[in-house]
mmCIF file of C-alpha atoms and ligand atoms in Angstrom:
data_model
loop_
_atom_site.group_PDB
_atom_site.id
_atom_site.type_symbol
_atom_site.label_atom_id
_atom_site.label_comp_id
_atom_site.label_asym_id
_atom_site.label_seq_id
_atom_site.Cartn_x
_atom_site.Cartn_y
_atom_site.Cartn_z
ATOM 1 C CA MET Y 23 19.379 54.249 23.000
ATOM 2 C CA PHE Y 24 22.262 51.987 22.118
ATOM 3 C CA SER Y 25 22.815 49.670 19.167
ATOM 4 C CA ASP Y 26 23.492 45.955 19.588
ATOM 5 C CA SER Y 27 27.058 46.442 18.443
ATOM 6 C CA GLU Y 28 27.608 49.183 21.009
ATOM 7 C CA ILE Y 29 26.274 46.938 23.770
ATOM 8 C CA GLN Y 30 28.469 44.108 22.483
ATOM 9 C CA LYS Y 31 31.468 46.431 22.730
ATOM 10 C CA PHE Y 32 30.451 47.597 26.223
ATOM 11 C CA ARG Y 33 30.520 43.963 27.378
ATOM 12 C CA SER Y 34 34.198 43.723 26.461
ATOM 13 C CA LEU Y 35 35.189 46.866 28.386
ATOM 14 C CA LYS Y 36 36.034 47.186 32.058
ATOM 15 C CA THR Y 37 33.255 49.029 33.861
ATOM 16 C CA PRO Y 38 32.352 51.636 34.913
ATOM 17 C CA PHE Y 39 33.144 54.123 32.144
ATOM 18 C CA TYR Y 40 31.761 57.183 30.445
ATOM 19 C CA TYR Y 41 30.489 56.819 26.909
ATOM 20 C CA TYR Y 42 29.877 59.843 24.699
ATOM 21 C CA ASP Y 43 27.569 59.889 21.695
ATOM 22 C CA MET Y 44 29.485 62.195 19.367
ATOM 23 C CA GLY Y 45 26.764 62.063 16.709
ATOM 24 C CA LEU Y 46 24.263 63.483 19.193
ATOM 25 C CA LEU Y 47 26.756 66.130 20.317
ATOM 26 C CA GLN Y 48 27.185 67.177 16.679
ATOM 27 C CA GLU Y 49 23.413 67.345 16.135
ATOM 28 C CA THR Y 50 23.067 69.445 19.276
ATOM 29 C CA LEU Y 51 25.757 71.829 18.087
ATOM 30 C CA ASP Y 52 24.047 72.033 14.693
ATOM 31 C CA GLU Y 53 20.865 73.204 16.457
ATOM 32 C CA VAL Y 54 22.844 75.859 18.355
ATOM 33 C CA LYS Y 55 24.297 77.019 15.051
ATOM 34 C CA THR Y 56 20.946 77.058 13.269
ATOM 35 C CA HIS Y 57 19.028 78.916 15.967
ATOM 36 C CA GLY Y 58 21.721 80.871 17.820
ATOM 37 C CA LEU Y 59 24.900 81.549 15.849
ATOM 38 C CA SER Y 60 22.833 82.301 12.728
ATOM 39 C CA LYS Y 61 21.276 85.246 14.587
ATOM 40 C CA GLY Y 62 24.746 86.674 15.188
ATOM 41 C CA TYR Y 63 24.729 85.493 18.808
ATOM 42 C CA HIS Y 64 28.001 84.455 20.413
ATOM 43 C CA VAL Y 65 27.815 81.211 22.354
ATOM 44 C CA HIS Y 66 30.556 80.409 24.854
ATOM 45 C CA TYR Y 67 30.571 76.796 25.962
ATOM 46 C CA ALA Y 68 30.865 76.547 29.769
ATOM 47 C CA ILE Y 69 33.932 74.321 29.866
ATOM 48 C CA LYS Y 70 33.354 73.338 33.493
ATOM 49 C CA ALA Y 71 30.499 71.058 32.356
ATOM 50 C CA ASN Y 72 32.920 68.745 30.539
ATOM 51 C CA PHE Y 73 36.501 69.496 29.550
ATOM 52 C CA ASN Y 74 37.500 66.393 27.560
ATOM 53 C CA PHE Y 75 39.563 67.348 24.523
ATOM 54 C CA GLU Y 76 37.516 65.137 22.155
ATOM 55 C CA ILE Y 77 34.392 67.054 23.144
ATOM 56 C CA LEU Y 78 36.092 70.447 23.014
ATOM 57 C CA GLU Y 79 37.259 69.678 19.486
ATOM 58 C CA LEU Y 80 33.708 69.333 18.115
ATOM 59 C CA ILE Y 81 32.615 72.424 20.030
ATOM 60 C CA LYS Y 82 35.500 74.442 18.607
ATOM 61 C CA GLU Y 83 34.753 73.228 15.082
ATOM 62 C CA ALA Y 84 31.160 74.383 15.506
ATOM 63 C CA GLY Y 85 32.425 77.919 16.125
ATOM 64 C CA LEU Y 86 31.602 78.334 19.806
ATOM 65 C CA GLY Y 87 33.815 80.164 22.281
ATOM 66 C CA ILE Y 88 34.526 79.215 25.886
ATOM 67 C CA ASP Y 89 33.313 80.364 29.294
ATOM 68 C CA CYS Y 90 35.838 79.678 32.056
ATOM 69 C CA VAL Y 91 35.622 79.846 35.836
ATOM 70 C CA SER Y 92 39.275 79.160 36.696
ATOM 71 C CA GLY Y 93 42.750 79.881 35.422
ATOM 72 C CA LYS Y 94 43.293 76.212 34.610
ATOM 73 C CA GLU Y 95 40.160 76.283 32.465
ATOM 74 C CA ILE Y 96 41.627 79.190 30.487
ATOM 75 C CA GLU Y 97 44.782 77.137 29.973
ATOM 76 C CA ARG Y 98 42.704 74.138 28.928
ATOM 77 C CA ALA Y 99 40.719 76.185 26.410
ATOM 78 C CA LEU Y 100 43.913 77.595 24.911
ATOM 79 C CA GLU Y 101 45.441 74.126 24.768
ATOM 80 C CA ALA Y 102 42.343 72.904 22.929
ATOM 81 C CA GLY Y 103 42.961 75.638 20.366
ATOM 82 C CA PHE Y 104 40.241 78.139 21.218
ATOM 83 C CA ASP Y 105 40.794 81.753 20.258
ATOM 84 C CA PRO Y 106 41.432 83.942 23.363
ATOM 85 C CA GLU Y 107 39.131 86.488 21.706
ATOM 86 C CA GLN Y 108 36.309 84.026 22.401
ATOM 87 C CA ILE Y 109 37.132 83.302 26.059
ATOM 88 C CA ALA Y 110 35.103 84.819 28.881
ATOM 89 C CA PHE Y 111 36.283 84.412 32.482
ATOM 90 C CA ALA Y 112 33.741 84.414 35.327
ATOM 91 C CA GLY Y 113 33.993 83.293 38.961
ATOM 92 C CA VAL Y 114 33.482 84.927 42.363
ATOM 93 C CA GLY Y 115 36.929 84.104 43.680
ATOM 94 C CA LYS Y 116 39.575 84.698 41.044
ATOM 95 C CA THR Y 117 43.089 84.557 42.493
ATOM 96 C CA ASP Y 118 45.763 87.048 41.405
ATOM 97 C CA ASP Y 119 47.492 84.269 39.468
ATOM 98 C CA GLU Y 120 44.285 83.395 37.657
ATOM 99 C CA ILE Y 121 43.679 87.029 36.756
ATOM 100 C CA LYS Y 122 47.238 87.208 35.411
ATOM 101 C CA THR Y 123 46.591 84.091 33.320
ATOM 102 C CA GLY Y 124 43.636 85.880 31.740
ATOM 103 C CA LEU Y 125 45.628 89.080 31.211
ATOM 104 C CA ASP Y 126 48.543 87.220 29.634
ATOM 105 C CA ALA Y 127 46.189 85.453 27.237
ATOM 106 C CA ASP Y 128 44.371 88.670 26.239
ATOM 107 C CA ILE Y 129 40.978 87.075 26.765
ATOM 108 C CA PHE Y 130 37.760 88.567 25.439
ATOM 109 C CA SER Y 131 36.296 89.471 28.834
ATOM 110 C CA PHE Y 132 36.655 89.275 32.588
ATOM 111 C CA ASN Y 133 33.200 88.816 34.042
ATOM 112 C CA CYS Y 134 33.730 90.535 37.379
ATOM 113 C CA GLU Y 135 31.556 89.591 40.313
ATOM 114 C CA SER Y 136 32.354 92.285 42.886
ATOM 115 C CA LEU Y 137 33.505 95.912 42.975
ATOM 116 C CA GLN Y 138 36.643 94.880 44.812
ATOM 117 C CA GLU Y 139 37.492 92.419 42.044
ATOM 118 C CA ILE Y 140 37.333 95.240 39.478
ATOM 119 C CA GLU Y 141 39.673 97.326 41.619
ATOM 120 C CA VAL Y 142 42.148 94.436 41.962
ATOM 121 C CA LEU Y 143 41.923 93.661 38.244
ATOM 122 C CA ASN Y 144 42.675 97.320 37.481
ATOM 123 C CA SER Y 145 45.839 97.262 39.562
ATOM 124 C CA LEU Y 146 47.030 93.904 38.189
ATOM 125 C CA ALA Y 147 46.368 95.096 34.644
ATOM 126 C CA ALA Y 148 48.317 98.283 35.396
ATOM 127 C CA GLU Y 149 51.368 96.145 36.240
ATOM 128 C CA THR Y 150 51.230 94.575 32.787
ATOM 129 C CA GLY Y 151 50.318 97.790 31.010
ATOM 130 C CA LYS Y 152 47.288 96.112 29.482
ATOM 131 C CA VAL Y 153 43.703 97.311 29.510
ATOM 132 C CA ALA Y 154 41.307 94.537 30.521
ATOM 133 C CA ASN Y 155 37.846 94.228 29.019
ATOM 134 C CA VAL Y 156 35.314 93.849 31.788
ATOM 135 C CA SER Y 157 31.709 92.815 31.961
ATOM 136 C CA VAL Y 158 30.191 93.396 35.353
ATOM 137 C CA ARG Y 159 28.142 90.439 36.543
ATOM 138 C CA LEU Y 160 24.889 91.722 37.910
ATOM 139 C CA ASN Y 161 22.378 90.019 40.028
ATOM 140 C CA PRO Y 162 19.014 90.449 38.329
ATOM 141 C CA ASN Y 163 17.037 88.999 41.259
ATOM 142 C CA VAL Y 164 15.265 86.527 38.991
ATOM 143 C CA GLU Y 165 13.864 83.306 40.447
ATOM 144 C CA ALA Y 166 15.156 80.488 38.267
ATOM 145 C CA LYS Y 167 12.887 77.847 39.840
ATOM 146 C CA THR Y 168 15.614 75.275 40.065
ATOM 147 C CA HIS Y 169 17.469 73.440 42.839
ATOM 148 C CA LYS Y 170 18.692 75.786 45.586
ATOM 149 C CA TYR Y 171 22.327 74.803 45.024
ATOM 150 C CA ILE Y 172 22.153 75.825 41.369
ATOM 151 C CA THR Y 173 20.119 79.021 41.521
ATOM 152 C CA THR Y 174 22.454 81.983 41.280
ATOM 153 C CA GLY Y 175 20.415 85.049 40.354
ATOM 154 C CA LEU Y 176 18.713 86.020 43.618
ATOM 155 C CA THR Y 177 19.664 89.157 45.568
ATOM 156 C CA GLU Y 178 21.197 87.313 48.512
ATOM 157 C CA ASN Y 179 23.677 85.253 46.612
ATOM 158 C CA LYS Y 180 27.428 85.042 46.563
ATOM 159 C CA PHE Y 181 27.367 85.622 42.811
ATOM 160 C CA GLY Y 182 27.334 88.950 41.042
ATOM 161 C CA VAL Y 183 26.966 92.597 41.982
ATOM 162 C CA ASN Y 184 23.708 93.947 43.290
ATOM 163 C CA PRO Y 185 22.453 96.628 40.835
ATOM 164 C CA GLU Y 186 22.008 98.915 43.856
ATOM 165 C CA ASN Y 187 25.811 99.092 44.067
ATOM 166 C CA LEU Y 188 26.181 100.287 40.478
ATOM 167 C CA PRO Y 189 26.229 104.025 41.330
ATOM 168 C CA GLU Y 190 29.381 103.336 43.365
ATOM 169 C CA LEU Y 191 30.947 101.698 40.318
ATOM 170 C CA PHE Y 192 29.917 104.596 38.080
ATOM 171 C CA ILE Y 193 31.723 106.996 40.435
ATOM 172 C CA LYS Y 194 34.907 104.934 40.620
ATOM 173 C CA LEU Y 195 35.095 103.911 36.972
ATOM 174 C CA PRO Y 196 36.923 107.012 35.624
ATOM 175 C CA ASP Y 197 39.805 106.222 38.021
ATOM 176 C CA TYR Y 198 40.234 102.721 36.631
ATOM 177 C CA LYS Y 199 42.588 103.451 33.750
ATOM 178 C CA TYR Y 200 43.276 99.799 32.995
ATOM 179 C CA ILE Y 201 39.662 98.712 32.801
ATOM 180 C CA ASN Y 202 37.466 98.957 29.767
ATOM 181 C CA LEU Y 203 33.892 98.351 30.875
ATOM 182 C CA THR Y 204 32.412 96.797 27.756
ATOM 183 C CA GLY Y 205 29.501 94.784 29.006
ATOM 184 C CA ILE Y 206 27.078 93.438 31.530
ATOM 185 C CA HIS Y 207 26.835 89.800 32.457
ATOM 186 C CA PHE Y 208 24.153 87.644 34.036
ATOM 187 C CA HIS Y 209 23.796 83.976 34.883
ATOM 188 C CA ILE Y 210 20.661 83.060 36.786
ATOM 189 C CA GLY Y 211 21.173 79.386 37.532
ATOM 190 C CA SER Y 212 21.283 75.968 35.993
ATOM 191 C CA GLN Y 213 18.910 73.263 34.718
ATOM 192 C CA ILE Y 214 16.247 75.855 33.890
ATOM 193 C CA ARG Y 215 13.543 74.140 31.866
ATOM 194 C CA ASP Y 216 10.933 76.874 31.895
ATOM 195 C CA LEU Y 217 11.448 79.887 29.622
ATOM 196 C CA GLN Y 218 9.706 82.381 31.924
ATOM 197 C CA PRO Y 219 12.846 83.094 34.032
ATOM 198 C CA TYR Y 220 14.633 84.051 30.802
ATOM 199 C CA ILE Y 221 11.802 86.399 29.812
ATOM 200 C CA ASP Y 222 12.056 87.963 33.297
ATOM 201 C CA LEU Y 223 15.816 88.221 32.823
ATOM 202 C CA CYS Y 224 15.422 90.067 29.499
ATOM 203 C CA LYS Y 225 13.160 92.622 31.161
ATOM 204 C CA LYS Y 226 15.715 93.196 33.939
ATOM 205 C CA VAL Y 227 18.515 93.505 31.383
ATOM 206 C CA ASN Y 228 16.517 96.182 29.553
ATOM 207 C CA MET Y 229 16.035 98.137 32.790
ATOM 208 C CA ILE Y 230 19.712 97.845 33.690
ATOM 209 C CA GLN Y 231 20.721 98.964 30.198
ATOM 210 C CA ASP Y 232 18.676 102.111 30.774
ATOM 211 C CA MET Y 233 20.631 102.743 33.987
ATOM 212 C CA PHE Y 234 23.921 102.558 32.128
ATOM 213 C CA GLU Y 235 22.596 104.813 29.412
ATOM 214 C CA ARG Y 236 21.506 107.420 31.962
ATOM 215 C CA ASN Y 237 25.106 107.394 33.168
ATOM 216 C CA GLU Y 238 26.391 107.739 29.626
ATOM 217 C CA ILE Y 239 28.128 104.410 29.597
ATOM 218 C CA TYR Y 240 27.946 102.691 26.250
ATOM 219 C CA LEU Y 241 28.080 98.915 26.385
ATOM 220 C CA THR Y 242 29.033 96.777 23.418
ATOM 221 C CA HIS Y 243 28.285 93.400 24.985
ATOM 222 C CA VAL Y 244 25.350 91.857 26.787
ATOM 223 C CA ASN Y 245 26.063 88.411 28.210
ATOM 224 C CA VAL Y 246 22.957 86.596 29.405
ATOM 225 C CA GLY Y 247 24.781 83.506 30.693
ATOM 226 C CA GLY Y 248 23.518 79.961 30.432
ATOM 227 C CA GLY Y 249 21.584 77.518 32.532
ATOM 228 C CA TYR Y 250 19.260 76.085 29.925
ATOM 229 C CA GLY Y 251 18.151 72.627 31.048
ATOM 230 C CA VAL Y 252 17.918 69.159 29.562
ATOM 231 C CA ASN Y 253 15.296 66.441 29.862
ATOM 232 C CA TYR Y 254 16.650 64.014 32.462
ATOM 233 C CA GLU Y 255 13.431 61.976 32.633
ATOM 234 C CA ASP Y 256 13.120 61.190 28.936
ATOM 235 C CA PRO Y 257 16.461 61.453 27.135
ATOM 236 C CA ASP Y 258 15.235 59.453 24.133
ATOM 237 C CA GLY Y 259 12.061 61.529 23.811
ATOM 238 C CA GLU Y 260 13.983 64.803 23.950
ATOM 239 C CA PRO Y 261 17.612 64.211 23.055
ATOM 240 C CA ILE Y 262 18.192 67.871 22.118
ATOM 241 C CA PRO Y 263 16.843 70.848 24.081
ATOM 242 C CA ASP Y 264 14.522 73.196 22.205
ATOM 243 C CA PHE Y 265 17.107 75.798 21.214
ATOM 244 C CA GLU Y 266 14.742 77.467 18.763
ATOM 245 C CA SER Y 267 12.381 78.564 21.559
ATOM 246 C CA PHE Y 268 15.292 79.441 23.832
ATOM 247 C CA PHE Y 269 17.048 81.808 21.423
ATOM 248 C CA ASN Y 270 13.723 83.258 20.269
ATOM 249 C CA VAL Y 271 13.051 84.520 23.809
ATOM 250 C CA PHE Y 272 16.077 86.799 23.587
ATOM 251 C CA ASP Y 273 15.334 87.785 20.018
ATOM 252 C CA GLU Y 274 11.874 88.858 21.119
ATOM 253 C CA HIS Y 275 12.469 90.391 24.549
ATOM 254 C CA LEU Y 276 15.954 91.943 24.614
ATOM 255 C CA LYS Y 277 16.074 95.588 23.647
ATOM 256 C CA LEU Y 278 19.484 96.039 22.075
ATOM 257 C CA ARG Y 279 21.296 99.240 21.263
ATOM 258 C CA ASP Y 280 23.070 99.707 17.936
ATOM 259 C CA ASN Y 281 25.890 97.243 17.315
ATOM 260 C CA GLN Y 282 25.413 95.480 20.627
ATOM 261 C CA GLN Y 283 26.544 91.870 20.670
ATOM 262 C CA VAL Y 284 24.712 89.209 22.648
ATOM 263 C CA HIS Y 285 26.614 86.422 24.376
ATOM 264 C CA PHE Y 286 25.452 83.152 25.915
ATOM 265 C CA GLU Y 287 27.255 80.686 28.152
ATOM 266 C CA LEU Y 288 25.731 77.248 27.719
ATOM 267 C CA GLY Y 289 27.150 74.139 29.345
ATOM 268 C CA ARG Y 290 24.672 71.452 30.294
ATOM 269 C CA SER Y 291 22.353 71.917 27.316
ATOM 270 C CA ILE Y 292 25.259 71.267 24.950
ATOM 271 C CA VAL Y 293 26.901 68.183 26.449
ATOM 272 C CA GLY Y 294 24.384 66.743 28.926
ATOM 273 C CA GLN Y 295 22.534 64.319 26.684
ATOM 274 C CA SER Y 296 25.586 63.033 24.847
ATOM 275 C CA GLY Y 297 27.140 61.433 27.945
ATOM 276 C CA ASN Y 298 26.271 58.135 29.616
ATOM 277 C CA LEU Y 299 27.756 56.374 32.590
ATOM 278 C CA ILE Y 300 27.906 52.662 31.804
ATOM 279 C CA SER Y 301 28.053 50.364 34.807
ATOM 280 C CA LYS Y 302 27.788 46.687 35.673
ATOM 281 C CA VAL Y 303 25.464 45.189 38.254
ATOM 282 C CA LEU Y 304 27.526 43.610 41.019
ATOM 283 C CA PHE Y 305 24.830 42.201 43.274
ATOM 284 C CA ILE Y 306 21.092 42.022 43.683
ATOM 285 C CA LYS Y 307 20.006 42.244 47.274
ATOM 286 C CA GLU Y 308 16.407 41.299 47.907
ATOM 287 C CA GLY Y 309 15.208 43.437 50.787
ATOM 288 C CA ILE Y 310 11.937 43.144 52.677
ATOM 289 C CA THR Y 311 10.128 45.672 50.487
ATOM 290 C CA THR Y 312 12.887 46.778 48.134
ATOM 291 C CA ASN Y 313 15.246 45.072 45.729
ATOM 292 C CA PHE Y 314 18.626 46.741 45.621
ATOM 293 C CA ALA Y 315 20.594 46.638 42.402
ATOM 294 C CA ILE Y 316 24.144 47.368 43.536
ATOM 295 C CA ILE Y 317 26.197 48.633 40.616
ATOM 296 C CA ASP Y 318 29.911 49.282 40.196
ATOM 297 C CA ALA Y 319 29.511 53.032 39.581
ATOM 298 C CA GLY Y 320 28.821 55.342 42.473
ATOM 299 C CA MET Y 321 28.733 58.949 43.598
ATOM 300 C CA THR Y 322 32.473 59.048 42.953
ATOM 301 C CA GLU Y 323 31.718 58.819 39.220
ATOM 302 C CA LEU Y 324 28.447 60.800 39.170
ATOM 303 C CA ILE Y 325 27.717 62.918 42.210
ATOM 304 C CA ARG Y 326 24.620 64.729 40.935
ATOM 305 C CA PRO Y 327 22.046 62.464 42.616
ATOM 306 C CA ALA Y 328 23.840 62.733 45.983
ATOM 307 C CA LEU Y 329 24.554 66.454 45.685
ATOM 308 C CA TYR Y 330 21.418 67.854 44.054
ATOM 309 C CA GLN Y 331 18.879 65.040 44.483
ATOM 310 C CA ALA Y 332 19.125 64.741 40.707
ATOM 311 C CA SER Y 333 17.314 61.884 39.045
ATOM 312 C CA HIS Y 334 18.900 60.295 35.975
ATOM 313 C CA HIS Y 335 17.074 57.912 33.676
ATOM 314 C CA VAL Y 336 18.465 54.378 34.009
ATOM 315 C CA ASP Y 337 18.340 51.824 31.174
ATOM 316 C CA VAL Y 338 19.121 48.148 31.564
ATOM 317 C CA LEU Y 339 21.048 47.250 28.414
ATOM 318 C CA THR Y 340 21.189 43.473 28.730
ATOM 319 C CA SER Y 341 17.782 42.295 29.962
ATOM 320 C CA THR Y 342 14.317 42.217 28.405
ATOM 321 C CA LYS Y 343 12.674 40.242 31.203
ATOM 322 C CA PRO Y 344 9.429 41.392 32.897
ATOM 323 C CA GLU Y 345 9.892 44.397 35.119
ATOM 324 C CA LYS Y 346 10.499 44.495 38.870
ATOM 325 C CA THR Y 347 10.980 47.389 41.269
ATOM 326 C CA TYR Y 348 14.521 48.409 42.211
ATOM 327 C CA ASP Y 349 16.606 50.888 44.098
ATOM 328 C CA VAL Y 350 19.723 51.411 41.997
ATOM 329 C CA VAL Y 351 22.626 52.109 44.335
ATOM 330 C CA GLY Y 352 26.395 52.514 44.203
ATOM 331 C CA PRO Y 353 29.124 50.831 46.245
ATOM 332 C CA ILE Y 354 30.281 53.883 48.236
ATOM 333 C CA CYS Y 355 29.975 53.972 52.033
ATOM 334 C CA GLU Y 356 27.321 56.708 52.066
ATOM 335 C CA SER Y 357 23.571 56.261 52.005
ATOM 336 C CA SER Y 358 23.348 59.208 49.612
ATOM 337 C CA ASP Y 359 25.143 57.021 47.070
ATOM 338 C CA THR Y 360 21.840 56.121 45.440
ATOM 339 C CA PHE Y 361 20.979 56.723 41.788
ATOM 340 C CA ARG Y 362 17.254 55.915 41.862
ATOM 341 C CA ASN Y 363 14.659 54.703 44.339
ATOM 342 C CA GLY Y 364 11.727 52.430 43.505
ATOM 343 C CA ILE Y 365 11.922 52.354 39.729
ATOM 344 C CA SER Y 366 10.606 49.638 37.415
ATOM 345 C CA LEU Y 367 13.280 47.951 35.368
ATOM 346 C CA PRO Y 368 13.519 44.679 33.457
ATOM 347 C CA GLU Y 369 14.573 42.003 35.925
ATOM 348 C CA ILE Y 370 18.292 42.404 36.579
ATOM 349 C CA GLU Y 371 20.945 39.802 37.359
ATOM 350 C CA ARG Y 372 24.535 40.064 38.473
ATOM 351 C CA GLY Y 373 26.596 41.020 35.410
ATOM 352 C CA ASP Y 374 23.890 42.987 33.594
ATOM 353 C CA LEU Y 375 24.891 46.366 32.191
ATOM 354 C CA VAL Y 376 23.055 49.587 32.951
ATOM 355 C CA ALA Y 377 23.359 53.044 31.395
ATOM 356 C CA ILE Y 378 22.883 56.100 33.562
ATOM 357 C CA ARG Y 379 21.748 58.587 30.981
ATOM 358 C CA THR Y 380 22.236 62.321 30.497
ATOM 359 C CA SER Y 381 25.501 62.368 32.406
ATOM 360 C CA GLY Y 382 27.638 64.321 29.934
ATOM 361 C CA ALA Y 383 27.491 67.542 31.960
ATOM 362 C CA TYR Y 384 28.780 67.792 35.533
ATOM 363 C CA GLY Y 385 29.389 64.041 35.545
ATOM 364 C CA GLU Y 386 32.928 62.986 34.714
ATOM 365 C CA VAL Y 387 34.322 66.410 35.678
ATOM 366 C CA MET Y 388 32.980 66.124 39.229
ATOM 367 C CA SER Y 389 34.344 62.641 39.867
ATOM 368 C CA SER Y 390 36.398 62.152 43.011
ATOM 369 C CA GLY Y 391 38.879 59.764 44.543
ATOM 370 C CA PHE Y 392 36.798 59.123 47.656
ATOM 371 C CA ASN Y 393 37.302 55.541 48.875
ATOM 372 C CA LEU Y 394 40.526 55.626 46.803
ATOM 373 C CA ARG Y 395 38.533 54.960 43.667
ATOM 374 C CA GLU Y 396 40.299 55.414 40.374
ATOM 375 C CA LYS Y 397 39.263 57.860 37.678
ATOM 376 C CA VAL Y 398 37.212 55.945 35.119
ATOM 377 C CA PRO Y 399 37.950 56.014 31.374
ATOM 378 C CA ALA Y 400 35.925 57.743 28.669
ATOM 379 C CA TYR Y 401 35.063 56.267 25.273
ATOM 380 C CA TYR Y 402 33.606 58.035 22.266
ATOM 381 C CA SER Y 403 31.084 56.677 19.761
ATOM 382 C CA ASP Y 404 33.282 57.658 16.811
ATOM 383 C CA GLU Y 405 36.175 55.566 18.127
ATOM 384 C CA ILE Y 406 34.372 52.458 19.263
HETATM 385 C C1 PLP V 528 28.217 77.170 35.168
HETATM 386 C C2 PLP V 528 28.086 78.444 34.456
HETATM 387 C C3 PLP V 528 27.473 78.484 33.207
HETATM 388 C C4 PLP V 528 26.863 77.281 32.539
HETATM 389 O O1 PLP V 528 25.755 76.772 33.184
HETATM 390 P P1 PLP V 528 24.894 75.603 32.505
HETATM 391 O O2 PLP V 528 23.790 75.383 33.449
HETATM 392 O O3 PLP V 528 25.777 74.411 32.384
HETATM 393 O O4 PLP V 528 24.435 76.105 31.167
HETATM 394 C C5 PLP V 528 27.421 79.714 32.569
HETATM 395 N N1 PLP V 528 27.932 80.833 33.137
HETATM 396 C C6 PLP V 528 28.529 80.807 34.343
HETATM 397 C C7 PLP V 528 29.076 82.073 34.895
HETATM 398 C C8 PLP V 528 28.613 79.631 35.045
HETATM 399 O O5 PLP V 528 29.196 79.619 36.246
#
């Protein structure tokens, strides 16, 4: 929740805007350190979730690396001062230029998603004379029980290599002189709140490790990806995901070989709860059965509700009146531009401020200029 002085400050700022709780981000990172880094695990922050420099600075200070899915993200991570040795590069459609960006920077690992990509990487690396470290992204066929747009680990999926195609890779590998196959990589989806999919993943990883061993390929790195979820319904009740239970799953279920390093790629669980979209109520429209609270933020600032039917907790910051039922909607010319339907909120008037919570991940970074709307500013709790 927000202090009176924060709300006072919000009133003086032009809305809408993003507001980041840097204290909460630090506490979250401390939990990752205590339960993950302390076990010797490597955690790469998935920079696509939020790439603001202020946020990257705290993440870098905490000792995390970066997981990128584009060449520009590699450049951003380098600009923010991350060590290339801690940068992993995934993505199903890497262009030649993006691959060259990774080669030039001598990144820790290319997470390759198809056999053809490995072949292309080998020939591009040959041109530079460098040997690229590769983790092959495998599809473990694990059901992540999340929204269909953010599940990525099933067999029929554009992501990753089907383990059935591994024998082909094993045959071709000796010809790839500029590839050093150092690891295997997995990422089963996003906003996963249940730990069972991760237990299932560990079991698949163990089986796949056996396959590599039978082919006398020694892997130094196992990257189990990210996807750990946050509590969108009750951000005050659970401001930090339970990282202790999360990392313990891998501690308990992964069968590691000697000197094998474990890597994670967490995005949402690190930055999700620290971000809020602050917006002003423009109009109240009393419908026949529904009251619409029309606010000045829309799907252009936070597309998750429109894209994934995501539901974000909404707080009214400037009213303590008895509650009424509202649909909270944005100003964009799309019916999907709706944040919540039929929720109870303290009675709202034009000019009241609302906070759309848990919008630190996949919020600001997915904003668009639809309707010629301008990019909104970001403020940080340690500056305000
Ligand atoms: C997006 C992504 C992640 C991070 O996912 P979160 O749900 O934000 O933790 C990790 N790895 C890869 C390959 C990704 O594409």
